[in-house]
PDB file of C-alpha atoms in Angstrom:
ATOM      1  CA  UNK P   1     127.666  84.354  89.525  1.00 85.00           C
ATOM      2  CA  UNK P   2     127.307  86.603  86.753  1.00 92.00           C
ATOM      3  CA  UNK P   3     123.775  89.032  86.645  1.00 95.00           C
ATOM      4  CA  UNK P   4     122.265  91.147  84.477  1.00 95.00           C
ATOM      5  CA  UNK P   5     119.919  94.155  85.516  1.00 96.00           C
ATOM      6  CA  UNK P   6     117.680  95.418  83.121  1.00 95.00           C
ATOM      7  CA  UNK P   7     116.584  99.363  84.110  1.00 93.00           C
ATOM      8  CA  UNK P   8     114.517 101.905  82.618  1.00 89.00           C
ATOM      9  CA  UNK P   9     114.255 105.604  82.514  1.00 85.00           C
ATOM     10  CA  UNK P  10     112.507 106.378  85.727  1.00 84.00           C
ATOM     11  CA  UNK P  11     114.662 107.671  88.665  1.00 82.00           C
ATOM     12  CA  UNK P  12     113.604 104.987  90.830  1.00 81.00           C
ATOM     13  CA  UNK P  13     115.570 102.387  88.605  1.00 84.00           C
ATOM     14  CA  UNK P  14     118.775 103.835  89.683  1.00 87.00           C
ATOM     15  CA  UNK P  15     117.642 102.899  93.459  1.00 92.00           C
ATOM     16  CA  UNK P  16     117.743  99.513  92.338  1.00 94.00           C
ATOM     17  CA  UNK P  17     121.154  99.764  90.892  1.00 95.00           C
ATOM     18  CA  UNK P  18     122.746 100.980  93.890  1.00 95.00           C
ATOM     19  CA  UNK P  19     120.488  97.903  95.907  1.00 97.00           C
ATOM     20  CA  UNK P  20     121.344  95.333  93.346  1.00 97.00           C
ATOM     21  CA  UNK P  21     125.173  96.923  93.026  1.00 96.00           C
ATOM     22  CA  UNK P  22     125.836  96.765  97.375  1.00 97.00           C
ATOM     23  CA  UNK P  23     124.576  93.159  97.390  1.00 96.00           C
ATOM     24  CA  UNK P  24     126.434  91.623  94.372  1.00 96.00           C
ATOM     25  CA  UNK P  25     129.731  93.530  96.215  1.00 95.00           C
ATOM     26  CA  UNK P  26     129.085  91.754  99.258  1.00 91.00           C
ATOM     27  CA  UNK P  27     128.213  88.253  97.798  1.00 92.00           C
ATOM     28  CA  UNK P  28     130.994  88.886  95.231  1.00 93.00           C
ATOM     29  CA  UNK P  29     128.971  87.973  91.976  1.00 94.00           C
ATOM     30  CA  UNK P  30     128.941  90.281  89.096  1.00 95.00           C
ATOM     31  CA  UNK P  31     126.202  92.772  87.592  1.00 96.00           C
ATOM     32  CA  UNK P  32     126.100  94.390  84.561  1.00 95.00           C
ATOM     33  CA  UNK P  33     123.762  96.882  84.252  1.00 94.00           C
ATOM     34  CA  UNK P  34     122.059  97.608  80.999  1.00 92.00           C
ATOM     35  CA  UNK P  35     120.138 100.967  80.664  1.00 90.00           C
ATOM     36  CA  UNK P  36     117.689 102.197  77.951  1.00 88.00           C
ATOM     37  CA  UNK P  37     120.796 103.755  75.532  1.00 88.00           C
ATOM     38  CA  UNK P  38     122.542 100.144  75.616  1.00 88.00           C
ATOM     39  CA  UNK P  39     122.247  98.478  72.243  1.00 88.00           C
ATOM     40  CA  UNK P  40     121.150  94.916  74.180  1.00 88.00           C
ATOM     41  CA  UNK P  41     118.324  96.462  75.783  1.00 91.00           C
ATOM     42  CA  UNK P  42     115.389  96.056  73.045  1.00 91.00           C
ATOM     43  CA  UNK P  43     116.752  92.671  72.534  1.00 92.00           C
ATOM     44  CA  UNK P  44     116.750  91.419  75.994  1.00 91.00           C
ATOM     45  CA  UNK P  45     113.254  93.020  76.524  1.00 92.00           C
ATOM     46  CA  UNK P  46     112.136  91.135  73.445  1.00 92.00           C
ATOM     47  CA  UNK P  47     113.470  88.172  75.146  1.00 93.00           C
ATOM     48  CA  UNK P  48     112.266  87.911  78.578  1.00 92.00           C
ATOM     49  CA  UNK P  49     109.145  89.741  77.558  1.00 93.00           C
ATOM     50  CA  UNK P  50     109.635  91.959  80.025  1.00 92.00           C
ATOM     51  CA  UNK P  51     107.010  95.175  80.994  1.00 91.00           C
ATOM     52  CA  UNK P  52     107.763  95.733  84.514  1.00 90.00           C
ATOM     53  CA  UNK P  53     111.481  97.207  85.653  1.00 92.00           C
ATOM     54  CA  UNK P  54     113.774  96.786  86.784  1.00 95.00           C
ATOM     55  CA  UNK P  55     114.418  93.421  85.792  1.00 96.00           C
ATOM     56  CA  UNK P  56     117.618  90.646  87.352  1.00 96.00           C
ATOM     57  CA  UNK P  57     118.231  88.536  84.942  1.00 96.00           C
ATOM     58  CA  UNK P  58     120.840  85.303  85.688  1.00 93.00           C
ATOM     59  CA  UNK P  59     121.433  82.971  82.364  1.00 89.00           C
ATOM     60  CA  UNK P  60     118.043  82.550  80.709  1.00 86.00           C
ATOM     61  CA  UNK P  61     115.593  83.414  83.434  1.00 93.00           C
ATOM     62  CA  UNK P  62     114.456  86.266  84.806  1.00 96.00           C
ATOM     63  CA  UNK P  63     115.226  86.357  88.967  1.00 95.00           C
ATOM     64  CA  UNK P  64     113.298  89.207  90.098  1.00 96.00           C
ATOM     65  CA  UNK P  65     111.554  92.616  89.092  1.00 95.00           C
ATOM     66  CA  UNK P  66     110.920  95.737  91.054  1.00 94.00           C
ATOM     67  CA  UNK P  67     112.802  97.538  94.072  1.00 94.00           C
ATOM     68  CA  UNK P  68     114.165  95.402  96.420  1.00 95.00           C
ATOM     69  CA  UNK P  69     115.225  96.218  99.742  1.00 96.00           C
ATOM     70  CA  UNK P  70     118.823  95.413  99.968  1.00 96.00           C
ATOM     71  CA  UNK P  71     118.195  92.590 102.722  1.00 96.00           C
ATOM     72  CA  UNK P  72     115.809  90.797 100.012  1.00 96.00           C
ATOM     73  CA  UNK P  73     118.102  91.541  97.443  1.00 97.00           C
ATOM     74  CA  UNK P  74     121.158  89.694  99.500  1.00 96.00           C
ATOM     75  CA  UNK P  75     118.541  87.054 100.638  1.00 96.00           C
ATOM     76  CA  UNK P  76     117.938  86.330  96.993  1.00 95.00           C
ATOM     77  CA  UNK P  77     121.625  85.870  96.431  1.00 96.00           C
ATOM     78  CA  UNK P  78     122.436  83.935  98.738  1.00 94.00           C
ATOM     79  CA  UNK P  79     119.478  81.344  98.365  1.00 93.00           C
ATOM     80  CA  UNK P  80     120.948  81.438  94.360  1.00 90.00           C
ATOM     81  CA  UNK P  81     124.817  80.642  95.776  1.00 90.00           C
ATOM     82  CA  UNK P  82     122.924  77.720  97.905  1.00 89.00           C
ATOM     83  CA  UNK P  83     120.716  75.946  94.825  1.00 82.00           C
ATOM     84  CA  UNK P  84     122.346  72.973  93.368  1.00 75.00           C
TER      85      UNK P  84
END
């Protein structure tokens, strides 16, 4: 499964990465991380309409937002591996 997380500036975004990062390595889907200074991040903000970060993104549809802990995080992936 291929994700997308969405961060901002603040240091507590990078908590998130390293959350979202250990539970994508264990489920053995893919993240790619797009920060402030990536040219797809005014775009996808546009897009999802998104005000609160971080933000998983999977397709079209935004997954979750905030700091997860990274049994909620792996809960969410593997409910996601599990949906028809």
């Amino acid at each position: 499964m291929n994700l997308c997380l969405i961060l901002d500036t603040k240091p507590a975004s990078h908590d998130a990465e390293i959350i979202w990062r250990d539970a994508c390595q264990n489920s053995g889907d893919t993240l790619e991380v797009i920060n402030p200074d990536n040219t797809q991040y005014q775009a996808l903000i546009e897009q999802f309409h998104l005000n609160t970060f971080p933000a998983l993104i999977q397709n079209d549809r935004v997954l979750a937002v905030g700091i997860p802990t990274l049994e909620s995080a792996k809960e969410l992936l593997t409910e996601l591996a599990a949906a028809p």
